[in-house]
XYZ file of C-alpha atoms in Angstrom:
673
model
C -4.792 26.754 -3.276
C -3.334 29.710 -5.234
C -0.005 28.834 -6.816
C 2.692 31.355 -5.853
C 0.539 33.237 -3.332
C 2.088 34.035 0.065
C 1.131 31.591 2.848
C -1.581 32.712 5.248
C 0.604 31.754 8.225
C 4.353 31.911 8.850
C 6.491 28.781 9.182
C 10.123 28.601 10.289
C 12.185 25.429 9.961
C 15.476 24.955 11.824
C 18.022 22.298 10.854
C 20.866 21.252 13.121
C 23.137 18.262 13.508
C 25.685 16.802 15.847
C 27.967 13.840 15.248
C 25.162 11.254 15.384
C 21.807 12.926 14.661
C 20.005 15.273 12.332
C 17.573 17.587 14.138
C 14.644 19.408 12.550
C 12.300 21.853 14.251
C 9.108 23.125 12.646
C 7.720 26.319 14.195
C 4.217 26.615 12.751
C 2.786 29.996 13.683
C -1.004 30.253 13.684
C -3.143 33.313 14.302
C -6.025 31.063 15.415
C -4.370 28.424 17.627
C -7.765 27.273 18.918
C -8.572 26.102 15.384
C -5.514 23.841 15.048
C -6.649 20.282 14.332
C -4.800 17.868 16.651
C -6.783 14.643 17.020
C -4.198 11.996 16.116
C -1.384 10.405 18.115
C -0.871 6.869 16.792
C 2.297 5.782 15.006
C 1.792 5.368 11.215
C -1.753 6.720 11.173
C -2.925 8.727 8.164
C -2.256 12.311 9.346
C -4.381 14.133 6.740
C -7.239 15.003 9.164
C -4.823 17.054 11.341
C -2.627 20.044 10.788
C 0.640 18.412 9.809
C 4.123 18.786 8.393
C 5.887 16.471 5.938
C 9.362 16.353 4.496
C 11.585 14.152 2.385
C 15.311 13.435 2.683
C 17.156 12.404 -0.468
C 20.260 11.247 1.398
C 22.095 10.119 -1.763
C 20.990 13.230 -3.640
C 20.259 11.066 -6.684
C 16.810 12.663 -7.276
C 15.230 9.196 -7.428
C 15.018 7.764 -3.881
C 14.133 9.413 -0.588
C 12.933 8.900 2.969
C 9.547 10.372 3.877
C 8.604 11.727 7.326
C 5.415 13.298 8.653
C 4.201 14.649 12.009
C 0.745 15.863 13.024
C -0.086 18.589 15.505
C -1.468 15.900 17.810
C 1.857 14.041 17.943
C 1.218 11.263 15.415
C 4.241 10.368 13.341
C 4.739 8.366 10.192
C 7.471 7.545 7.711
C 7.959 5.818 4.403
C 10.115 5.147 1.376
C 9.906 6.794 -2.038
C 11.474 5.422 -5.205
C 10.906 5.484 -8.955
C 7.141 4.812 -9.329
C 7.097 3.565 -5.735
C 5.839 4.758 -2.350
C 5.123 2.867 0.866
C 4.301 4.100 4.351
C 4.712 0.664 5.903
C 8.451 1.180 6.550
C 9.239 2.026 10.196
C 12.476 3.843 10.975
C 13.938 4.562 14.413
C 13.538 8.278 15.200
C 11.867 10.478 17.779
C 9.609 13.528 17.836
C 7.955 15.835 20.364
C 5.044 18.168 19.644
C 3.604 21.133 21.524
C 0.736 23.588 20.938
C 0.850 27.076 22.436
C -0.577 30.575 21.930
C 1.622 31.173 18.882
C 0.733 27.959 17.045
C 2.373 24.572 17.240
C 5.878 23.148 16.998
C 7.454 19.780 16.254
C 11.029 18.769 17.070
C 12.522 15.667 15.438
C 15.695 13.721 16.042
C 16.757 11.368 13.234
C 19.787 9.181 14.049
C 22.335 8.773 11.288
C 22.120 5.026 11.939
C 18.495 5.034 10.774
C 19.103 6.285 7.242
C 21.466 5.103 4.545
C 23.501 7.804 2.864
C 26.483 8.464 0.681
C 29.933 8.413 2.203
C 30.668 12.140 1.877
C 27.381 13.620 3.183
C 28.239 16.759 1.194
C 24.635 17.490 0.267
C 21.124 16.126 0.799
C 17.968 16.668 -1.176
C 15.263 18.181 1.031
C 11.693 19.348 0.642
C 9.314 20.559 3.334
C 5.558 20.935 3.448
C 3.031 22.256 5.944
C -0.707 21.703 5.726
C -3.217 23.952 7.505
C -6.533 22.126 7.722
C -8.599 25.156 8.713
C -7.931 26.814 5.345
C -7.314 23.615 3.370
C -3.913 25.081 2.512
C -0.671 23.398 1.464
C 2.610 25.290 1.867
C 5.724 23.877 0.205
C 9.331 25.057 0.451
C 11.068 23.979 -2.763
C 9.303 24.266 -6.138
C 5.929 25.292 -4.669
C 3.896 24.323 -7.707
C 0.918 22.033 -8.211
C 2.923 19.812 -10.560
C 5.635 19.178 -7.956
C 4.302 17.750 -4.732
C 6.604 17.040 -1.821
C 6.954 13.471 -3.181
C 8.596 14.799 -6.363
C 12.167 14.029 -5.366
C 13.744 15.772 -8.340
C 12.053 19.024 -7.282
C 13.598 19.008 -3.805
C 15.972 21.716 -2.673
C 19.523 21.150 -1.511
C 21.040 21.444 1.944
C 24.789 21.503 2.515
C 27.030 21.777 5.545
C 25.700 18.671 7.283
C 29.243 17.411 7.772
C 30.157 13.781 8.302
C 27.603 11.974 10.476
C 28.782 9.084 12.625
C 26.963 5.874 11.734
C 29.014 3.800 14.188
C 30.199 0.446 12.913
C 26.825 0.211 11.198
C 25.409 -2.792 13.063
C 21.826 -3.115 14.357
C 20.814 -6.307 16.163
C 17.131 -6.774 16.987
C 16.355 -9.931 18.951
C 12.722 -10.730 19.635
C 10.686 -13.235 21.575
C 7.142 -14.188 20.612
C 4.997 -16.223 23.009
C 1.881 -17.579 21.355
C -1.162 -19.446 22.648
C -4.225 -20.676 20.746
C -7.570 -22.240 21.550
C -10.074 -23.994 19.273
C -13.159 -23.711 21.443
C -15.386 -26.218 19.657
C -12.834 -29.049 19.782
C -11.467 -27.898 23.141
C -7.962 -27.955 21.719
C -5.128 -25.859 23.157
C -1.897 -24.956 21.445
C 1.039 -22.653 21.814
C 4.728 -22.144 21.359
C 7.622 -19.846 22.137
C 9.437 -18.416 19.120
C 12.733 -16.577 19.575
C 14.440 -14.951 16.630
C 16.380 -11.931 15.550
C 16.975 -9.459 12.752
C 20.360 -7.917 12.083
C 21.420 -5.105 9.763
C 25.046 -4.322 8.958
C 26.145 -1.400 6.833
C 28.916 -2.812 4.661
C 29.494 0.747 3.504
C 27.516 3.879 4.414
C 25.370 3.231 1.321
C 25.246 -0.590 1.223
C 23.514 -2.733 3.869
C 23.265 -6.449 4.608
C 20.182 -7.729 6.457
C 19.667 -11.106 8.125
C 16.485 -12.484 9.656
C 16.266 -15.784 11.549
C 13.051 -17.555 12.550
C 11.102 -14.608 11.224
C 7.872 -13.730 13.017
C 5.239 -11.291 11.741
C 2.762 -11.511 14.617
C 2.574 -7.721 15.037
C 1.774 -7.066 11.358
C -1.593 -5.418 10.791
C -4.337 -7.633 9.360
C -5.627 -7.101 5.828
C -8.854 -5.309 5.092
C -11.526 -7.688 3.857
C -12.747 -7.259 0.280
C -15.828 -8.616 -1.471
C -14.510 -9.763 -4.844
C -17.189 -10.023 -7.545
C -14.664 -10.439 -10.358
C -13.107 -13.624 -11.730
C -9.598 -12.420 -10.921
C -7.407 -12.595 -7.818
C -7.348 -9.766 -5.268
C -4.230 -7.710 -4.565
C -3.151 -7.164 -0.950
C -0.125 -4.936 -0.212
C 3.051 -6.023 1.579
C 3.101 -5.035 5.277
C 6.033 -7.023 6.722
C 9.012 -4.978 7.924
C 11.736 -7.304 6.630
C 10.466 -7.032 3.058
C 9.692 -3.319 3.291
C 13.198 -2.186 4.233
C 14.691 -0.742 1.013
C 11.666 -2.102 -0.874
C 11.925 0.706 -3.438
C 15.069 -0.904 -4.872
C 13.133 -4.092 -5.760
C 10.341 -2.184 -7.491
C 9.971 -3.210 -11.138
C 7.186 -2.254 -13.491
C 4.851 -0.767 -10.895
C 2.832 2.304 -11.813
C -0.113 4.112 -10.289
C -2.658 2.351 -12.487
C -1.196 -1.159 -12.485
C -1.143 -4.188 -10.206
C 1.109 -6.085 -12.574
C 4.224 -6.987 -10.558
C 6.964 -9.284 -11.905
C 8.215 -9.409 -8.301
C 5.775 -9.303 -5.392
C 7.373 -10.084 -2.021
C 4.065 -11.112 -0.487
C 4.289 -14.410 -2.403
C 7.121 -15.386 -0.056
C 5.880 -17.097 3.089
C 2.535 -18.069 1.567
C 1.674 -21.738 0.983
C -0.406 -23.114 -1.893
C -3.550 -23.264 0.265
C -3.209 -19.621 1.294
C -1.944 -20.306 4.809
C 1.328 -18.796 6.090
C 4.479 -20.820 5.409
C 7.206 -20.392 8.063
C 10.326 -18.505 7.017
C 13.375 -20.183 8.530
C 15.808 -17.443 7.538
C 16.287 -14.687 5.027
C 19.045 -12.386 3.942
C 19.444 -9.470 1.612
C 21.946 -6.896 0.430
C 20.545 -3.536 -0.597
C 21.972 -0.157 -1.342
C 23.946 1.859 -3.827
C 27.405 1.807 -5.341
C 27.815 5.094 -7.150
C 24.996 5.328 -9.689
C 24.207 1.617 -9.386
C 21.270 0.581 -7.155
C 21.310 -3.081 -6.181
C 19.105 -5.476 -4.222
C 19.756 -9.184 -3.577
C 17.213 -11.193 -1.566
C 17.350 -14.852 -0.538
C 14.794 -16.590 1.707
C 14.555 -20.151 3.027
C 10.881 -21.150 3.341
C 9.952 -24.150 5.471
C 7.755 -27.070 4.404
C 4.066 -26.232 4.243
C 0.872 -27.548 2.603
C 2.651 -30.541 1.091
C 5.417 -28.441 -0.479
C 8.982 -29.125 0.589
C 11.717 -26.786 1.756
C 12.093 -23.933 -0.752
C 14.868 -21.503 -1.535
C 13.565 -18.269 -3.075
C 15.827 -15.587 -4.519
C 15.561 -12.177 -6.191
C 18.195 -9.960 -7.806
C 17.361 -6.411 -8.857
C 19.739 -3.732 -10.160
C 19.236 -0.444 -11.930
C 21.529 2.342 -13.041
C 20.814 6.060 -12.714
C 20.988 7.602 -16.183
C 20.272 11.066 -17.555
C 19.007 13.506 -14.924
C 16.122 11.551 -13.366
C 15.885 8.263 -15.294
C 16.883 4.623 -14.694
C 17.629 1.451 -16.650
C 17.734 -1.919 -14.918
C 17.345 -5.686 -14.737
C 15.402 -8.146 -12.560
C 15.701 -11.888 -11.925
C 13.668 -14.108 -9.597
C 14.105 -17.793 -8.817
C 11.806 -20.228 -7.031
C 8.186 -21.287 -6.692
C 6.886 -21.028 -3.104
C 3.659 -22.962 -3.811
C 4.789 -26.104 -5.645
C 7.796 -28.424 -5.770
C 8.592 -27.172 -9.273
C 11.029 -24.456 -10.286
C 10.407 -21.048 -11.783
C 12.728 -18.392 -13.211
C 11.888 -14.861 -14.320
C 14.166 -12.337 -16.012
C 13.485 -8.831 -17.236
C 14.831 -5.438 -18.271
C 13.215 -2.023 -17.805
C 13.740 1.651 -18.589
C 12.072 4.548 -16.779
C 12.320 8.084 -18.143
C 11.320 11.120 -16.061
C 11.629 14.842 -16.549
C 9.983 17.835 -14.913
C 11.231 20.320 -17.515
C 8.876 19.564 -20.401
C 7.691 22.863 -21.913
C 9.644 24.574 -19.149
C 7.982 23.241 -15.987
C 5.763 20.292 -16.943
C 6.279 16.691 -15.839
C 6.592 13.776 -18.254
C 7.095 10.104 -17.410
C 7.608 7.215 -19.787
C 8.776 3.663 -19.399
C 8.980 0.206 -20.881
C 9.840 -3.293 -19.697
C 10.196 -6.801 -21.078
C 10.072 -9.932 -18.896
C 10.224 -13.653 -19.615
C 9.504 -16.706 -17.463
C 10.553 -20.356 -17.489
C 8.291 -22.620 -15.449
C 9.368 -26.210 -14.769
C 6.787 -28.590 -13.211
C 7.737 -30.820 -10.296
C 9.033 -34.301 -11.143
C 6.095 -35.933 -9.382
C 3.636 -33.927 -11.488
C 5.405 -34.938 -14.706
C 5.247 -38.612 -13.705
C 1.532 -38.254 -13.003
C 0.922 -36.402 -16.278
C 3.571 -37.036 -18.986
C 2.038 -34.297 -21.169
C 3.317 -31.649 -18.772
C 6.404 -29.803 -19.994
C 8.412 -26.668 -19.363
C 6.654 -23.425 -20.246
C 8.221 -20.234 -21.546
C 6.204 -17.048 -21.283
C 6.668 -13.326 -21.800
C 5.157 -9.951 -20.972
C 5.993 -6.402 -21.977
C 4.644 -2.923 -21.439
C 5.140 0.614 -22.750
C 3.717 3.637 -20.944
C 3.684 7.429 -21.168
C 2.233 9.793 -18.548
C 1.585 13.519 -18.410
C 0.735 14.064 -14.694
C 0.205 17.816 -14.531
C -2.310 20.357 -13.300
C -4.917 20.974 -14.649
C -4.422 18.218 -17.274
C -3.411 14.640 -16.504
C -3.093 11.977 -19.192
C -1.851 8.375 -19.396
C -1.467 5.950 -22.282
C -0.317 2.368 -21.687
C -0.051 -0.790 -23.793
C 0.702 -4.221 -22.309
C 0.826 -7.795 -23.587
C 0.941 -10.906 -21.380
C 1.268 -14.381 -22.868
C -0.808 -17.320 -21.630
C 2.395 -19.124 -20.586
C 3.657 -16.226 -18.442
C 4.136 -17.612 -14.907
C 5.686 -15.192 -12.353
C 5.585 -17.457 -9.298
C 7.220 -14.711 -7.224
C 5.065 -12.030 -8.826
C 1.472 -10.937 -9.255
C -0.610 -10.940 -12.435
C -4.398 -10.846 -12.768
C -4.811 -11.919 -16.406
C -2.735 -13.880 -18.887
C -3.096 -14.415 -22.622
C -4.283 -10.849 -23.204
C -3.368 -7.509 -24.748
C -4.311 -4.423 -22.755
C -4.667 -0.804 -23.907
C -5.397 1.792 -21.220
C -5.916 5.532 -21.598
C -6.810 8.137 -19.001
C -7.554 11.813 -19.430
C -8.501 14.258 -16.671
C -9.138 17.985 -16.885
C -9.318 19.731 -13.500
C -9.853 23.483 -13.861
C -9.756 25.651 -10.737
C -12.796 27.874 -10.329
C -12.160 29.936 -7.200
C -14.603 31.063 -4.555
C -16.743 28.336 -2.986
C -15.748 25.799 -5.648
C -12.038 25.071 -5.601
C -11.793 22.609 -8.490
C -13.922 20.608 -10.930
C -12.744 17.343 -12.454
C -13.818 15.952 -15.819
C -12.423 12.581 -16.848
C -12.533 9.779 -19.396
C -10.867 6.418 -18.699
C -10.769 3.596 -21.222
C -9.413 0.086 -20.742
C -9.572 -2.373 -23.660
C -8.479 -5.971 -23.079
C -8.573 -8.583 -25.828
C -7.459 -12.198 -26.084
C -4.243 -13.025 -27.908
C -5.547 -16.390 -29.152
C -8.641 -15.211 -31.036
C -8.224 -11.416 -31.105
C -11.685 -10.820 -29.616
C -12.405 -8.274 -26.916
C -12.588 -9.812 -23.433
C -13.226 -6.590 -21.490
C -14.008 -3.029 -22.548
C -14.407 -0.590 -19.646
C -15.251 3.084 -20.024
C -15.379 5.318 -16.946
C -16.839 8.745 -17.622
C -16.735 11.443 -14.952
C -19.143 14.191 -16.068
C -18.082 16.149 -13.002
C -16.443 15.789 -9.606
C -16.506 18.965 -7.527
C -14.143 19.850 -4.682
C -15.287 22.774 -2.541
C -12.968 25.205 -0.828
C -13.858 23.484 2.454
C -12.494 20.147 1.182
C -15.919 18.536 0.693
C -16.427 16.627 -2.572
C -19.250 15.208 -4.665
C -19.367 13.673 -8.111
C -20.981 11.371 -10.663
C -19.541 8.461 -12.640
C -20.942 6.536 -15.621
C -19.349 3.213 -16.581
C -20.388 1.413 -19.799
C -18.827 -2.063 -19.819
C -18.477 -5.076 -22.099
C -17.450 -8.414 -20.565
C -16.891 -11.576 -22.614
C -16.553 -14.788 -20.632
C -14.437 -17.435 -22.332
C -15.351 -19.991 -19.670
C -18.123 -20.369 -17.114
C -17.672 -18.149 -14.050
C -19.160 -18.971 -10.644
C -19.735 -15.476 -9.346
C -21.439 -16.673 -6.151
C -22.059 -20.012 -4.531
C -24.549 -21.756 -6.825
C -24.719 -18.848 -9.310
C -22.721 -19.440 -12.512
C -22.435 -17.066 -15.434
C -22.260 -18.987 -18.732
C -19.831 -18.297 -21.572
C -20.903 -15.310 -23.653
C -20.756 -11.533 -24.069
C -22.457 -9.149 -21.641
C -23.070 -5.428 -22.233
C -24.154 -3.218 -19.352
C -23.846 0.317 -17.933
C -23.510 1.450 -14.349
C -24.136 4.818 -12.665
C -22.547 5.937 -9.415
C -22.747 9.032 -7.201
C -20.264 9.986 -4.486
C -20.342 12.433 -1.569
C -17.351 12.949 0.722
C -16.992 15.392 3.604
C -13.689 17.013 4.564
C -11.723 14.936 7.056
C -10.788 18.018 9.092
C -14.168 17.767 10.840
C -14.641 15.808 14.064
C -17.205 13.717 12.184
C -16.474 12.991 8.540
C -17.396 10.341 6.038
C -17.966 9.161 2.524
C -20.983 7.672 0.779
C -21.103 5.952 -2.618
C -24.217 4.558 -4.279
C -24.479 2.841 -7.627
C -27.120 1.232 -9.786
C -27.208 -0.312 -13.242
C -26.596 -3.418 -15.268
C -24.316 -6.243 -14.200
C -23.595 -9.102 -16.609
C -27.047 -10.468 -17.564
C -28.943 -8.675 -14.824
C -29.009 -5.757 -12.416
C -26.877 -4.567 -9.500
C -27.571 -2.082 -6.724
C -24.715 -1.151 -4.409
C -24.156 1.212 -1.532
C -21.099 1.699 0.596
C -19.513 4.230 2.827
C -17.572 5.043 5.920
C -17.915 7.354 8.868
C -15.150 8.601 11.135
C -15.472 10.172 14.571
C -12.453 11.862 16.141
C -13.679 13.644 19.290
C -10.167 14.350 20.597
C -6.611 13.127 20.794
C -7.301 9.953 22.785
C -10.032 8.080 20.940
C -11.107 7.416 17.326
C -13.910 5.381 15.859
C -14.537 4.473 12.244
C -17.110 2.250 10.603
C -17.299 0.991 7.029
C -20.021 -0.949 5.263
C -20.669 -2.266 1.781
C -23.830 -3.880 0.412
C -24.538 -5.367 -3.022
C -27.932 -6.550 -4.223
C -27.559 -8.505 -7.474
C -30.410 -9.870 -9.564
C -29.451 -12.198 -12.417
C -31.458 -14.689 -14.462
C -28.971 -17.243 -13.153
C -29.770 -16.368 -9.534
C -30.419 -13.600 -7.018
C -27.947 -12.927 -4.203
C -26.632 -10.140 -2.027
C -23.355 -9.518 -0.220
C -22.567 -7.536 2.906
C -19.343 -6.424 4.527
C -19.006 -4.461 7.769
C -15.873 -3.235 9.525
C -15.608 -1.380 12.823
C -12.374 0.124 14.110
C -11.736 1.500 17.612
C -8.416 3.131 18.465
C -7.396 4.391 21.879
C -4.345 6.668 21.862
C -3.183 6.799 25.460
C -0.032 8.593 24.315
C 2.037 8.797 21.109
C 3.911 5.712 22.356
C 1.015 3.604 23.684
C -2.055 2.687 21.659
C -4.727 0.011 21.556
C -6.582 -0.746 18.327
C -9.499 -3.106 17.778
C -10.636 -4.046 14.280
C -13.756 -6.182 13.804
C -14.748 -7.352 10.311
C -17.672 -9.435 9.109
C -18.801 -10.503 5.658
C -21.415 -12.979 4.506
C -19.150 -14.524 1.851
C -16.755 -16.155 4.307
C -19.595 -16.190 6.852
C -17.208 -15.238 9.634
C -16.374 -12.509 12.100
C -12.731 -11.595 12.582
C -11.512 -9.495 15.501
C -7.965 -8.193 15.756
C -6.945 -6.513 19.008
C -3.478 -4.965 19.054
C -1.703 -3.133 21.873
C 1.540 -1.437 20.847
C 3.863 0.075 23.417
C 6.877 1.891 22.009
C 9.078 1.763 25.082
C 11.518 3.894 23.134
C 12.132 4.100 19.382
C 13.307 0.663 18.256
C 12.176 -1.136 21.431
C 8.578 -2.289 21.346
C 6.115 -4.589 23.076
C 3.066 -5.997 21.258
C 0.046 -7.791 22.691
C -2.075 -9.186 19.858
C -5.328 -11.145 20.005
C -6.857 -12.625 16.842
C -10.348 -14.027 17.292
C -12.326 -15.709 14.520
C -15.931 -16.864 14.717
C -17.598 -18.605 11.802
C -21.325 -17.945 11.551
C -24.180 -19.961 10.097
C -27.708 -21.156 10.691
C -27.944 -24.240 12.891
C -29.846 -26.436 10.425
C -29.663 -29.483 12.669
C -31.316 -27.908 15.687
C -34.867 -29.162 16.370
C -35.841 -25.670 17.493
C -35.992 -22.590 15.329
C -33.148 -22.178 12.848
C -31.361 -19.577 14.901
C -28.275 -17.632 13.893
C -25.393 -19.014 15.931
C -21.607 -18.964 16.199
C -19.424 -21.963 15.441
C -15.759 -22.808 14.941
C -14.518 -20.233 17.419
C -10.741 -19.827 17.327
C -8.566 -17.536 19.432
C -4.854 -16.812 19.161
C -2.952 -14.644 21.635
C 0.593 -13.427 20.972
C 2.949 -11.387 23.113
C 6.043 -10.148 21.307
C 8.949 -8.142 22.659
C 11.567 -6.728 20.279
C 14.663 -4.785 21.326
C 17.183 -3.018 19.112
C 20.875 -2.766 19.925
C 22.816 -0.305 17.780
C 26.587 -0.280 17.401
């Protein structure tokens, strides 16, 4: 917590390599080994509740892209990809780790094959940064640039390692065949179904820094299910990409993403999704990703099968950006195809991202701008049915500047999106608007029991292009948010809001908000306990106006981690909304059970229920990592729709209907050459 102070405990890191692997050993000494938190074992779990170590490898030493690795004292491991304005933990690399706790502390030993990571041809130097977190003292220890403004994710602040030598990446070919056996049962109609789906993925390193990937008969049965969300807005909900094929080298395809934006000219999750929201089979896909000198390039092409009345579709993306200055980039993006209609869609754009961590000596500054245009061509059948339909040309642009430092953080962003902007391989929540966003946070450090206090003001003004009137004005005021030395937090938020509806909005079944302007203010309090405890949680409660009426909300989660073999978490959200147009409430409950039999064998069960879809969804997933790269999955998805039996002559009892079960067994094996 004190910048520049000596760590409370000693840490030694050893780096070694042979012809094929990079080895890293963390020796984390601890004077109180009985207080080491080690409750997590599962692959890709959030390791924050445990003592843990993290590091990044900038294998091209370009100060813009890196691999991320983390290990907890309990043996859980995770990895991810970092790029300009991009981070994902959904990438899974092939590597191994062993962890041990003894009287001196705890140690982790990692083996990272050269075949797992892309790198430059010479291997003369890597960027590297290392971090250790001690949960007992809520302490973060960082090797290179140990300052609050430069977290371990700040690639440009990483140190340099040399002497690695030339690592052998073989001929650079990975072949991963898989077999998925699937069975389904619709219990009400007594219908059975099932199929056997073979397929394979292959990756070939054309050069040490440029890879070609092929997927055939792609199957995503093992992908984690999405968290349910109660959406009380009139805009679509964003769900992140979780599929391995699209996550590999995903940072190269990033365009326009920032921390405060869900505006994506390219969003890979659109691929493989039919117009009715159901999955559309992917027959095959290929991509080339990597680097040629200072040029970063990504080419993606996918063949999507017929689905929901839409014919066979070819979908393509090209992204390239050039490293300029010390940490900045300039690039282009093009997408082609519409996965949800028989029409065509093209998007093209240019962007510039500027970054420096040397402002005023040691401060960070980020700035960027992009311009994109779209051409949307309706399907021939639609034009015949409606001769007034014609091609549409749309545009969007954004400029942004950020000052993400400690104790002051500030952001200013302006964006304009035309009504005709149609990114059919992208994601946009509103069109025909101008958007001005500003954020300011002041977070002084107090010392003693109180570690830090946050004061903040966020403003987001959105107005229509056609008439120039405000559509939304949101103000989020944080009078205070306090973080204690223990890691516990509590705070208050006040949110005055103006919403102008330009068309009627059905906010709930049978409840419609009419056109007009609505002014209201909401108040929210938050309490969060430190996740280092065996039992931890978070509680949020809010009350205040909501459109023409009143809204009361409460939500929270509780986590129980009694040891390294079992975890339980529960989340709930409740809204009680009173409007002149109607009174309704919403509920959402999620329960997660995870059994960690070992770091390579786990069983997770996620049950979710909400009264909007009126259904219970249960996902049961067994994952056995036979060895890194070779895995067996056993997945059960069970859905039960719920409702009152209005036709029953007896009491109107709550009952289950439309019960559907799908069982999938998938085996995937990786052969490396």
